[in-house]
Short mmCIF file of C-alpha atoms in Angstrom, two decimals:
data_model
loop_
_atom_site.label_atom_id
_atom_site.label_comp_id
_atom_site.label_asym_id
_atom_site.label_seq_id
_atom_site.Cartn_x
_atom_site.Cartn_y
_atom_site.Cartn_z
CA MET A 11 0.00 0.00 0.00
CA HIS A 12 2.85 2.39 0.85
CA CYS A 13 4.42 1.77 -2.57
CA CYS A 14 1.10 2.41 -4.29
CA ASN A 15 0.72 5.73 -2.48
CA LEU A 16 4.23 6.72 -3.54
CA LEU A 17 3.42 5.79 -7.13
CA LEU A 18 0.22 7.83 -7.11
CA THR A 19 2.07 10.83 -5.67
CA PHE A 20 4.76 10.50 -8.35
CA VAL A 21 2.15 10.31 -11.12
CA ALA A 22 0.41 13.42 -9.74
CA PHE A 23 3.74 15.23 -9.63
CA ILE A 24 4.58 14.33 -13.24
CA PHE A 25 1.12 15.37 -14.39
CA CYS A 26 1.40 18.79 -12.73
CA VAL A 27 4.81 19.67 -14.14
CA ILE A 28 3.91 18.81 -17.72
CA SER A 29 0.36 20.17 -17.85
CA LEU A 30 -2.13 22.21 -15.89
CA CYS A 31 -2.86 20.83 -12.42
CA ASN A 32 -6.49 19.70 -12.57
CA GLY A 33 -7.06 22.22 -15.35
CA LYS A 34 -5.82 25.07 -13.16
CA PRO A 35 -2.81 27.25 -14.00
CA HIS A 36 -0.22 28.42 -11.53
CA ILE A 37 -0.85 32.08 -10.68
CA VAL A 38 1.97 34.50 -9.81
CA VAL A 39 1.06 38.09 -8.92
CA ILE A 40 3.94 40.57 -8.56
CA LEU A 41 3.16 43.98 -7.07
CA ALA A 42 5.73 46.78 -7.36
CA ASP A 43 5.57 49.51 -4.72
CA ASP A 44 5.37 53.20 -5.76
CA TYR A 45 6.35 52.32 -9.34
CA GLY A 46 5.81 55.23 -11.72
CA TYR A 47 4.07 55.16 -15.09
CA ASN A 48 7.23 56.48 -16.80
CA ASP A 49 9.59 54.11 -14.99
CA ILE A 50 9.14 50.92 -16.99
CA GLY A 51 11.27 50.66 -20.09
CA TYR A 52 8.53 50.35 -22.68
CA HIS A 53 6.99 53.64 -21.48
CA ALA A 54 10.30 55.31 -20.65
CA LYS A 55 11.69 55.04 -24.17
CA PHE A 56 8.74 57.00 -25.56
CA HIS A 57 8.87 59.66 -22.85
CA HIS A 58 12.65 60.10 -22.70
CA SER A 59 13.18 58.60 -19.27
CA ASP A 60 16.49 56.89 -18.48
CA MET A 61 14.89 54.01 -16.56
CA LYS A 62 15.79 50.58 -17.96
CA THR A 63 13.92 47.33 -17.36
CA PRO A 64 15.08 44.87 -20.02
CA PHE A 65 13.57 41.79 -18.41
CA LEU A 66 10.20 43.32 -17.54
CA ASP A 67 10.07 44.70 -21.07
CA SER A 68 10.69 41.25 -22.50
CA LEU A 69 7.86 39.77 -20.43
CA ALA A 70 5.46 42.55 -21.38
CA MET A 71 6.38 42.58 -25.06
CA SER A 72 5.79 38.83 -25.33
CA GLY A 73 2.67 39.13 -23.18
CA ILE A 74 -0.17 41.63 -22.99
CA LYS A 75 0.44 45.20 -21.85
CA LEU A 76 -2.52 46.76 -20.06
CA GLU A 77 -2.59 50.34 -21.33
CA ASN A 78 -5.87 51.48 -19.79
CA TYR A 79 -5.18 50.05 -16.36
CA TYR A 80 -6.03 51.74 -13.07
CA VAL A 81 -4.98 51.28 -9.46
CA GLN A 82 -5.59 53.24 -6.28
CA PRO A 83 -3.41 56.24 -5.37
CA ILE A 84 -1.84 54.74 -2.23
CA CYS A 85 -0.73 51.41 -0.75
CA SER A 86 -3.34 49.84 1.55
CA PRO A 87 -6.34 50.73 -0.65
CA SER A 88 -4.79 49.12 -3.73
CA ARG A 89 -3.77 46.01 -1.81
CA SER A 90 -7.20 45.74 -0.20
CA GLN A 91 -8.92 45.93 -3.58
CA LEU A 92 -6.56 43.37 -5.10
CA MET A 93 -7.24 40.95 -2.25
CA SER A 94 -10.99 41.60 -1.83
CA GLY A 95 -12.24 42.74 -5.25
CA ARG A 96 -14.12 45.54 -3.48
CA TYR A 97 -13.94 49.32 -3.55
CA GLN A 98 -12.49 50.85 -0.41
CA ILE A 99 -15.78 52.63 0.34
CA HIS A 100 -17.15 49.13 0.99
CA THR A 101 -14.37 48.05 3.35
CA GLY A 102 -13.99 51.27 5.36
CA LEU A 103 -10.49 51.98 4.03
CA GLN A 104 -11.40 55.20 2.22
CA HIS A 105 -8.88 57.32 4.08
CA SER A 106 -5.10 57.17 3.99
CA VAL A 107 -3.21 53.92 4.65
CA ILE A 108 -3.24 51.52 7.58
CA LYS A 109 -0.76 52.93 10.09
CA PRO A 110 1.42 50.45 12.02
CA THR A 111 0.11 51.85 15.31
CA GLN A 112 -3.59 51.60 14.40
CA ALA A 113 -5.93 48.79 15.39
CA ASN A 114 -7.09 48.54 11.81
CA GLY A 115 -7.14 46.15 8.88
CA LEU A 116 -9.06 44.79 5.92
CA PRO A 117 -12.28 43.60 7.63
CA LEU A 118 -12.40 39.90 8.34
CA ASP A 119 -15.84 39.45 6.80
CA ASN A 120 -14.14 39.68 3.40
CA ILE A 121 -13.17 36.22 2.14
CA ILE A 122 -10.04 37.30 0.31
CA LEU A 123 -8.35 35.89 -2.78
CA PRO A 124 -5.98 33.33 -1.17
CA GLU A 125 -8.82 31.97 0.97
CA GLN A 126 -10.92 31.52 -2.16
CA LEU A 127 -8.10 29.85 -4.09
CA ARG A 128 -7.11 27.57 -1.22
CA GLN A 129 -10.65 26.25 -1.04
CA CYS A 130 -10.35 25.57 -4.77
CA GLY A 131 -7.30 23.36 -4.28
CA TYR A 132 -4.46 25.88 -4.60
CA ASP A 133 -1.31 25.86 -2.52
CA THR A 134 -1.06 29.54 -1.53
CA HIS A 135 2.08 31.49 -0.62
CA MET A 136 2.99 35.12 -0.06
CA VAL A 137 6.30 36.97 0.06
CA GLY A 138 6.73 40.67 0.84
CA LYS A 139 4.67 43.61 2.02
CA TRP A 140 1.31 42.92 3.68
CA HIS A 141 0.04 46.36 4.84
CA LEU A 142 -3.51 45.13 5.45
CA GLY A 143 -3.47 45.11 9.23
CA PHE A 144 -1.87 43.01 11.96
CA TYR A 145 -3.13 44.29 15.31
CA GLU A 146 -4.81 40.94 16.01
CA ASN A 147 -3.56 37.49 15.03
CA SER A 148 -6.64 36.96 12.87
CA TYR A 149 -5.44 39.72 10.49
CA LEU A 150 -2.07 38.12 9.78
CA PRO A 151 -1.61 36.82 6.22
CA TRP A 152 -1.17 33.18 7.24
CA ASN A 153 -4.55 33.41 8.98
CA ARG A 154 -6.15 34.85 5.85
CA GLY A 155 -5.57 32.10 3.36
CA PHE A 156 -1.82 31.91 2.79
CA ASN A 157 -0.23 28.57 3.63
CA SER A 158 3.11 30.31 4.04
CA TYR A 159 4.23 33.90 4.43
CA PHE A 160 7.54 35.72 4.69
CA GLY A 161 7.71 39.49 4.64
CA TYR A 162 6.91 42.67 6.51
CA LEU A 163 3.60 43.73 7.97
CA THR A 164 3.81 47.53 7.92
CA GLY A 165 4.05 49.95 4.99
CA GLY A 166 7.81 50.43 4.75
CA GLU A 167 11.16 49.85 6.39
CA ASP A 168 14.91 49.90 5.83
CA TYR A 169 15.91 47.66 2.89
CA TYR A 170 18.86 46.16 4.80
CA THR A 171 18.12 46.28 8.53
CA LYS A 172 14.34 45.65 8.26
CA TYR A 173 13.96 48.28 10.99
CA ARG A 174 10.96 50.61 11.09
CA CYS A 175 10.37 53.70 13.24
CA TRP A 176 6.99 55.35 13.56
CA THR A 177 8.33 57.93 16.00
CA LYS A 178 11.77 58.11 17.57
CA ASP A 179 10.43 56.21 20.58
CA CYS A 180 8.37 53.70 18.60
CA CYS A 181 10.74 51.51 16.60
CA GLY A 182 11.19 47.83 15.88
CA PHE A 183 12.14 45.14 13.42
CA ASP A 184 9.53 44.17 10.86
CA MET A 185 10.25 40.81 9.30
CA ASP A 186 7.69 38.14 10.04
CA SER A 187 6.58 34.75 8.84
CA ASN A 188 4.14 32.00 9.66
CA GLU A 189 7.01 30.53 11.72
CA GLY A 190 7.43 33.69 13.78
CA PRO A 191 9.32 37.00 13.56
CA THR A 192 13.01 37.03 12.72
CA ASN A 193 15.97 39.35 12.31
CA GLU A 194 18.17 36.66 10.73
CA THR A 195 17.95 38.45 7.37
CA TYR A 196 19.53 41.63 8.78
CA GLY A 197 21.83 43.10 6.13
CA GLU A 198 20.36 41.26 3.12
CA TYR A 199 19.01 43.66 0.50
CA SER A 200 15.23 43.42 0.23
CA ALA A 201 14.99 42.67 -3.51
CA HIS A 202 17.52 39.86 -3.15
CA LEU A 203 15.82 38.53 -0.02
CA PHE A 204 12.33 38.43 -1.49
CA ALA A 205 13.54 36.81 -4.70
CA ARG A 206 15.24 34.13 -2.58
CA LYS A 207 12.14 33.61 -0.45
CA ALA A 208 9.93 33.45 -3.55
CA LYS A 209 12.15 30.69 -4.91
CA GLU A 210 11.88 28.85 -1.60
CA ALA A 211 8.09 29.15 -1.77
CA ILE A 212 8.15 27.67 -5.27
CA ASP A 213 10.30 24.77 -4.05
CA LYS A 214 8.02 23.92 -1.13
CA THR A 215 4.79 24.11 -3.13
CA ASP A 216 2.80 20.89 -3.04
CA LYS A 217 3.53 19.61 -6.55
CA SER A 218 0.18 17.83 -6.71
CA LYS A 219 -1.58 21.20 -6.53
CA PRO A 220 -1.59 24.40 -8.56
CA MET A 221 0.30 27.27 -6.92
CA PHE A 222 -0.80 30.80 -6.09
CA LEU A 223 2.22 32.99 -5.27
CA TYR A 224 1.74 36.65 -4.35
CA ILE A 225 5.00 38.64 -4.33
CA ALA A 226 4.55 42.16 -2.96
CA LEU A 227 7.97 43.71 -3.43
CA GLN A 228 9.38 46.51 -1.30
CA SER A 229 10.92 47.93 -4.46
CA VAL A 230 10.81 50.78 -5.32
CA HIS A 231 9.33 52.50 -2.23
CA SER A 232 11.48 54.86 -0.17
CA PRO A 233 13.98 54.87 1.53
CA MET A 234 16.38 55.27 -1.38
CA GLU A 235 18.68 52.27 -0.88
CA VAL A 236 20.38 49.95 -3.34
CA PRO A 237 23.75 48.18 -3.67
CA ASP A 238 26.33 50.28 -5.51
CA SER A 239 26.65 47.65 -8.23
CA TYR A 240 23.31 48.72 -9.70
CA LEU A 241 24.11 52.43 -9.93
CA LYS A 242 26.62 52.64 -12.77
CA PRO A 243 24.05 53.05 -15.61
CA PHE A 244 22.50 55.95 -13.70
CA GLU A 245 25.55 57.83 -12.41
CA HIS A 246 25.02 60.57 -15.01
CA ILE A 247 21.73 61.57 -13.34
CA LYS A 248 22.40 64.55 -11.09
CA ASP A 249 19.23 64.21 -9.03
CA TYR A 250 20.25 61.89 -6.17
CA ASN A 251 16.83 60.34 -5.58
CA ARG A 252 16.35 59.68 -9.29
CA MET A 253 19.79 58.10 -9.59
CA MET A 254 19.12 55.82 -6.62
CA TYR A 255 15.66 55.04 -7.93
CA GLY A 256 17.16 53.90 -11.23
CA GLY A 257 19.38 51.45 -9.39
CA MET A 258 16.42 50.21 -7.35
CA VAL A 259 14.43 49.64 -10.54
CA ALA A 260 17.35 47.68 -12.02
CA ALA A 261 17.59 45.51 -8.89
CA MET A 262 13.85 44.82 -9.06
CA ASP A 263 14.09 43.87 -12.73
CA GLU A 264 16.87 41.40 -11.92
CA ALA A 265 14.94 39.95 -8.96
CA ILE A 266 11.90 39.23 -11.12
CA LYS A 267 14.12 37.57 -13.72
CA ASN A 268 15.60 35.34 -11.02
CA ILE A 269 12.12 34.33 -9.86
CA THR A 270 10.92 33.48 -13.36
CA ASP A 271 14.13 31.56 -14.08
CA HIS A 272 13.37 29.46 -11.01
CA LEU A 273 9.85 28.77 -12.24
CA LYS A 274 11.41 27.50 -15.45
CA SER A 275 13.84 25.28 -13.53
CA ALA A 276 10.89 23.87 -11.59
CA ASN A 277 9.07 23.07 -14.86
CA MET A 278 6.21 25.38 -13.83
CA TRP A 279 6.74 28.36 -16.13
CA ASN A 280 4.81 27.04 -19.13
CA ASP A 281 1.71 26.61 -16.96
CA THR A 282 1.99 29.94 -15.14
CA ILE A 283 -0.03 33.11 -15.55
CA LEU A 284 2.12 36.00 -14.33
CA ILE A 285 0.45 39.31 -13.48
CA PHE A 286 2.60 42.38 -12.89
CA SER A 287 1.15 45.57 -11.41
CA ALA A 288 2.14 48.77 -9.70
CA ASP A 289 0.23 49.51 -6.52
CA ASN A 290 -0.11 53.23 -7.28
CA GLY A 291 1.51 56.03 -9.23
CA GLY A 292 5.13 56.94 -8.72
CA GLN A 293 6.20 59.03 -5.75
CA THR A 294 7.97 61.97 -7.38
CA LEU A 295 9.31 63.05 -3.99
CA SER A 296 11.34 59.82 -3.92
CA GLY A 297 12.66 59.47 -7.46
CA GLY A 298 9.57 58.15 -9.26
CA ASN A 299 8.09 59.70 -12.37
CA ASN A 300 4.71 59.59 -14.13
CA TRP A 301 5.37 61.89 -17.09
CA PRO A 302 3.42 62.84 -19.17
CA LEU A 303 0.59 62.16 -16.74
CA ARG A 304 -0.51 64.78 -14.24
CA GLY A 305 0.07 64.36 -10.51
CA ARG A 306 1.75 61.69 -8.42
CA LYS A 307 1.16 59.09 -5.75
CA ALA A 308 -1.58 60.04 -3.25
CA THR A 309 -3.59 62.04 -5.80
CA LEU A 310 -6.54 61.12 -8.00
CA TRP A 311 -4.89 62.70 -11.02
CA GLU A 312 -3.92 60.19 -13.72
CA GLY A 313 -0.34 60.16 -12.42
CA GLY A 314 -1.65 58.78 -9.13
CA VAL A 315 -4.06 56.15 -10.44
CA ARG A 316 -2.94 55.12 -13.94
CA GLY A 317 -0.88 52.00 -13.30
CA VAL A 318 1.81 49.98 -15.00
CA GLY A 319 0.47 46.49 -15.64
CA PHE A 320 0.85 43.49 -17.90
CA VAL A 321 0.07 39.78 -18.12
CA HIS A 322 2.46 37.12 -19.38
CA SER A 323 1.78 33.45 -19.90
CA GLU A 324 3.41 30.92 -22.19
CA ALA A 325 0.09 29.05 -22.15
CA LEU A 326 -1.89 32.13 -23.20
CA LYS A 327 -2.73 31.99 -26.89
CA LEU A 328 -2.95 35.52 -28.22
CA PRO A 329 -6.06 36.08 -30.34
CA LYS A 330 -4.09 37.74 -33.14
CA PRO A 331 -0.38 38.29 -33.89
CA ASN A 332 -0.44 42.06 -33.34
CA TYR A 333 -2.29 41.83 -30.04
CA LYS A 334 0.27 43.20 -27.62
CA SER A 335 -1.49 46.16 -25.98
CA ASN A 336 -4.90 45.94 -24.37
CA LYS A 337 -6.57 49.36 -24.16
CA GLU A 338 -9.75 48.17 -22.51
CA MET A 339 -10.59 49.65 -19.09
CA ILE A 340 -9.32 47.39 -16.29
CA HIS A 341 -9.03 48.14 -12.56
CA ILE A 342 -7.03 46.50 -9.79
CA SER A 343 -10.26 45.29 -8.14
CA ASP A 344 -10.87 43.20 -11.27
CA TRP A 345 -8.00 40.83 -10.49
CA PHE A 346 -10.00 38.99 -7.82
CA PRO A 347 -12.81 37.74 -10.12
CA THR A 348 -10.46 37.54 -13.13
CA ILE A 349 -8.04 35.21 -11.35
CA MET A 350 -10.94 33.11 -10.10
CA SER A 351 -12.19 32.80 -13.67
CA ALA A 352 -8.76 32.01 -15.15
CA SER A 353 -8.35 29.36 -12.44
CA ASN A 354 -11.75 27.78 -13.11
CA CYS A 355 -12.67 28.41 -9.48
CA PRO A 356 -16.16 29.32 -8.23
CA LEU A 357 -16.60 31.92 -5.52
CA VAL A 358 -17.17 30.38 -2.10
CA ASN A 359 -20.32 30.89 -0.10
CA ASN A 360 -20.63 34.13 1.89
CA THR A 361 -18.41 36.07 -0.53
CA GLN A 362 -19.14 39.76 -0.16
CA PRO A 363 -20.57 41.54 -3.25
CA LEU A 364 -17.70 42.37 -5.61
CA ASP A 365 -16.99 45.68 -7.31
CA GLY A 366 -14.46 44.04 -9.62
CA PHE A 367 -15.34 42.41 -12.94
CA ASP A 368 -14.17 39.18 -14.49
CA GLN A 369 -11.89 40.44 -17.28
CA TRP A 370 -10.36 37.13 -18.32
CA GLN A 371 -12.00 37.17 -21.75
CA THR A 372 -10.92 40.80 -22.15
CA ILE A 373 -7.31 39.83 -21.46
CA SER A 374 -7.15 36.46 -23.17
CA LYS A 375 -9.51 37.07 -26.12
CA TYR A 376 -9.52 40.89 -26.37
CA ALA A 377 -13.26 40.93 -25.71
CA PRO A 378 -14.71 44.32 -24.72
CA SER A 379 -14.19 45.21 -21.08
CA LYS A 380 -17.06 44.50 -18.75
CA ARG A 381 -16.21 47.75 -17.01
CA SER A 382 -17.13 51.25 -18.19
CA GLU A 383 -16.82 52.97 -14.83
CA ILE A 384 -14.32 53.27 -11.98
CA LEU A 385 -14.91 54.83 -8.60
CA HIS A 386 -11.48 56.25 -7.82
CA ASN A 387 -12.52 57.04 -4.24
CA ILE A 388 -14.69 59.09 -1.91
CA ASP A 389 -12.68 60.24 1.11
CA PRO A 390 -14.53 62.51 3.55
CA LEU A 391 -11.44 62.79 5.81
CA PHE A 392 -8.96 63.89 3.13
CA THR A 393 -6.61 66.63 4.39
CA PRO A 394 -6.15 69.45 1.86
CA LEU A 395 -2.67 70.08 0.52
CA TYR A 396 -3.37 73.78 0.66
CA THR A 397 -4.23 74.18 4.33
CA GLY A 398 -5.73 77.61 3.75
CA THR A 399 -8.33 76.29 1.31
CA LYS A 400 -11.84 77.33 2.30
CA PHE A 401 -14.89 76.34 0.30
CA LYS A 402 -17.60 78.95 0.65
CA GLY A 403 -21.36 78.65 0.43
CA ASN A 404 -23.45 75.58 -0.30
CA THR A 405 -21.20 72.88 -1.73
CA VAL A 406 -23.92 70.25 -2.27
CA ARG A 407 -24.87 69.67 -5.90
CA MET A 408 -27.06 66.86 -7.23
CA GLY A 409 -27.05 65.28 -3.78
CA PHE A 410 -23.26 65.14 -3.42
CA ASP A 411 -21.04 67.41 -1.35
CA THR A 412 -18.54 68.69 -3.90
CA SER A 413 -16.13 69.80 -1.18
CA VAL A 414 -15.40 66.11 -0.49
CA HIS A 415 -12.27 64.63 -2.06
CA ALA A 416 -13.62 62.23 -4.68
CA GLY A 417 -13.14 61.00 -8.22
CA ILE A 418 -15.04 58.92 -10.74
CA ARG A 419 -14.39 57.74 -14.29
CA SER A 420 -17.37 56.93 -16.51
CA ASP A 421 -16.68 56.00 -20.12
CA ASP A 422 -14.43 58.79 -21.44
CA TRP A 423 -15.25 61.26 -18.68
CA LYS A 424 -13.48 61.83 -15.38
CA LEU A 425 -14.86 64.01 -12.60
CA LEU A 426 -12.89 65.22 -9.58
CA THR A 427 -14.38 67.02 -6.60
CA GLY A 428 -12.87 68.78 -3.61
CA GLU A 429 -9.18 69.53 -3.13
CA GLN A 430 -7.01 67.14 -5.13
CA GLY A 431 -3.43 67.62 -3.98
CA ASP A 432 -0.33 68.03 -6.14
CA ASP A 433 -1.64 68.76 -9.64
CA ARG A 434 1.63 69.35 -11.48
CA TRP A 435 3.08 67.65 -14.54
CA ILE A 436 6.47 66.60 -13.22
CA GLU A 437 9.21 65.97 -15.77
CA PRO A 438 11.83 63.23 -15.40
CA PRO A 439 14.62 64.84 -13.32
CA GLU A 440 17.25 63.61 -15.79
CA TRP A 441 15.92 66.07 -18.37
CA ASN A 442 16.92 69.28 -16.64
CA GLN A 443 20.70 68.84 -16.60
CA THR A 444 21.89 71.54 -19.03
CA GLU A 445 21.49 75.30 -19.04
CA SER A 446 20.18 75.25 -22.62
CA TRP A 447 17.40 72.79 -21.83
CA VAL A 448 13.85 74.11 -22.30
CA SER A 449 11.03 72.48 -20.40
CA PRO A 450 8.07 71.21 -22.45
CA LEU A 451 5.94 73.07 -19.93
CA GLU A 452 7.42 76.31 -21.26
CA ASN A 453 7.78 75.27 -24.90
CA PRO A 454 5.17 76.81 -27.24
CA GLU A 455 5.24 73.60 -29.27
CA HIS A 456 3.61 71.86 -26.31
CA PRO A 457 0.65 74.13 -25.51
CA GLY A 458 -2.07 73.40 -23.03
CA PHE A 459 -0.18 72.94 -19.76
CA PRO A 460 -1.61 75.39 -17.21
CA THR A 461 1.07 77.10 -15.16
CA ASN A 462 -1.12 77.18 -12.07
CA SER A 463 -4.39 75.81 -10.83
CA ASP A 464 -7.11 77.12 -8.54
CA PRO A 465 -7.16 74.87 -5.45
CA ALA A 466 -10.57 76.25 -4.51
CA LYS A 467 -12.27 74.90 -7.65
CA LEU A 468 -14.77 72.33 -6.43
CA VAL A 469 -15.55 70.45 -9.62
CA ARG A 470 -13.21 69.50 -12.46
CA LEU A 471 -14.15 67.54 -15.56
CA PHE A 472 -11.86 65.97 -18.17
CA ASN A 473 -12.36 63.86 -21.28
CA ILE A 474 -9.63 61.29 -20.71
CA ALA A 475 -9.99 59.70 -24.14
CA ASN A 476 -9.20 63.00 -25.86
CA ASP A 477 -7.12 64.49 -23.06
CA PRO A 478 -5.25 61.73 -21.20
CA TYR A 479 -2.89 64.26 -19.61
CA GLU A 480 -5.72 66.29 -18.02
CA ARG A 481 -4.73 69.59 -19.62
CA LEU A 482 -8.18 70.92 -20.46
CA GLU A 483 -10.73 71.29 -17.66
CA VAL A 484 -14.24 71.44 -19.20
CA SER A 485 -16.76 71.40 -16.34
CA GLU A 486 -18.32 74.71 -17.36
CA ARG A 487 -18.64 73.54 -20.96
CA TYR A 488 -20.50 70.34 -20.04
CA PRO A 489 -22.63 71.00 -16.94
CA ASP A 490 -25.05 68.16 -17.77
CA ILE A 491 -22.21 65.62 -17.72
CA VAL A 492 -21.01 67.06 -14.41
CA ASP A 493 -24.48 66.61 -12.94
CA THR A 494 -24.75 63.04 -14.24
CA LEU A 495 -21.44 62.09 -12.63
CA LEU A 496 -22.34 63.81 -9.37
CA VAL A 497 -25.52 61.72 -9.23
CA LYS A 498 -23.35 58.63 -9.66
CA LEU A 499 -21.04 59.76 -6.84
CA ALA A 500 -24.06 60.33 -4.60
CA ALA A 501 -25.30 56.82 -5.37
CA TYR A 502 -21.92 55.29 -4.54
CA ASN A 503 -21.70 57.37 -1.37
CA ALA A 504 -25.06 56.01 -0.24
CA THR A 505 -23.51 52.51 -0.19
CA ALA A 506 -20.34 53.52 1.69
CA VAL A 507 -19.61 52.05 5.10
CA PRO A 508 -18.15 54.26 7.85
CA VAL A 509 -14.47 55.09 7.54
CA ARG A 510 -12.18 52.84 9.60
CA TYR A 511 -9.46 55.15 10.89
CA PRO A 512 -8.92 54.56 14.62
CA PRO A 513 -6.57 56.63 16.78
CA LEU A 514 -2.97 55.58 17.27
CA ASP A 515 -2.59 52.96 19.99
CA PRO A 516 0.48 53.21 22.28
CA ASN A 517 0.17 49.49 23.04
CA SER A 518 1.38 48.81 19.50
CA ASN A 519 4.92 49.94 20.38
CA PRO A 520 7.41 47.18 19.50
CA LYS A 521 9.21 47.70 22.81
CA TYR A 522 6.31 45.81 24.42
CA HIS A 523 6.60 42.93 21.92
CA GLY A 524 10.20 41.80 21.92
CA GLY A 525 11.38 44.59 19.63
CA PHE A 526 9.23 43.48 16.67
CA TRP A 527 6.19 44.96 15.00
CA GLY A 528 3.34 42.51 15.47
CA PRO A 529 -0.11 41.91 17.00
CA TRP A 530 -0.85 43.62 20.29
CA GLU A 531 -4.53 42.82 20.88
CA LYS A 532 -5.89 39.44 21.89
#
């Protein structure tokens, strides 16, 4: 009997390395942190950026680039929508990110993606940044569907020491796993570490099952840290943050190559669907760039929410030879139902209503998108960039308070309300390195860039199809469209749950928990 069991296990192993496991592909999702629209090679070369990503380019060019792809403007909201398939107004995460000292997290009544896939027979693993709450054990990733986890729980830390300070008196190590916290990786650069741990996760996957591997890289979030060996191609860039950022991008590109090479060595690559996505727009304060889009991370301008994304799969048969760029509207919340569809997995009972759409036919067959609308957000607690901004008079129009920070896309139209933060078009820093250089913002051959903007303007309307760079504000020209979109915002707002944004809890201090960030409530 023992020999028979061994034989059956061996047959299952052989079957899964030469074909799809039970008709289900391996799924690898790679999320890059604070990665700008103009910082991947296939965009950079058209917009004169010096960022180079030869391996990511090769994956995208032999896969499907998503060129009408949207994410959320900051970390936790994007990750929550990826994992839950739900808008943040429906999970209470409308405002800011989950702070390490807050008793907060993605609500437990959401049956998230790894839980769904595990019930469908997947072996589920995660490496990297969680940032969806950890104040109670029940919020930890290995208690939310991942069979294994190695990474950090908060929103950022030192790339080498894995040390994170919230205040000068609230500091600790942040490197955790389903086997307990550790500082044994002290000194190992994050991109190298997470590539190594991803390879270990691949090796320990149950070979009789399909694999789901979620890799949430630290790269290329601040702080600006990278081994010197990656900096040589960028030494000509005078802006320090941009130079360092270039090296960090190069290290990330190499790490992803190493992971995919390992999938090939494990005979899993040909049956893998790889999804690559940024979590939000680039942080221009830390070397990122979104040119020619307007704005940056933490804004609802296109530079904050238009994401880098692509899908690669050797098993994916492209519908036509020239199908390389998909320009259908896709949002990060769509990955939840799309992955379930691509995996031939039904949603489990008690799944919360989804805001995402199954876009598998859109990606694999170039069918029209099932989505014509995106709620970018409604955040009643948003803090204005211009602290002196005062909105006067009645700000309610068509049932929606237009002083509230919000944004919606419907077909070609995009409406923004309230104060929107940094609204500049920010050029790649490597451009402005000679005295004779003339900015496109000042060049008469590139008209239409406003030199300033009124922060007190409550309503702004753009036709993104005709004006993807948000140069021409047309709310006064199309008041009926403004009213239609305000009615939509009011309808969404009526479904919103209360904002989850608790006060900071001193009991979270790592000094009470062995010097590590981790759960502090029972």
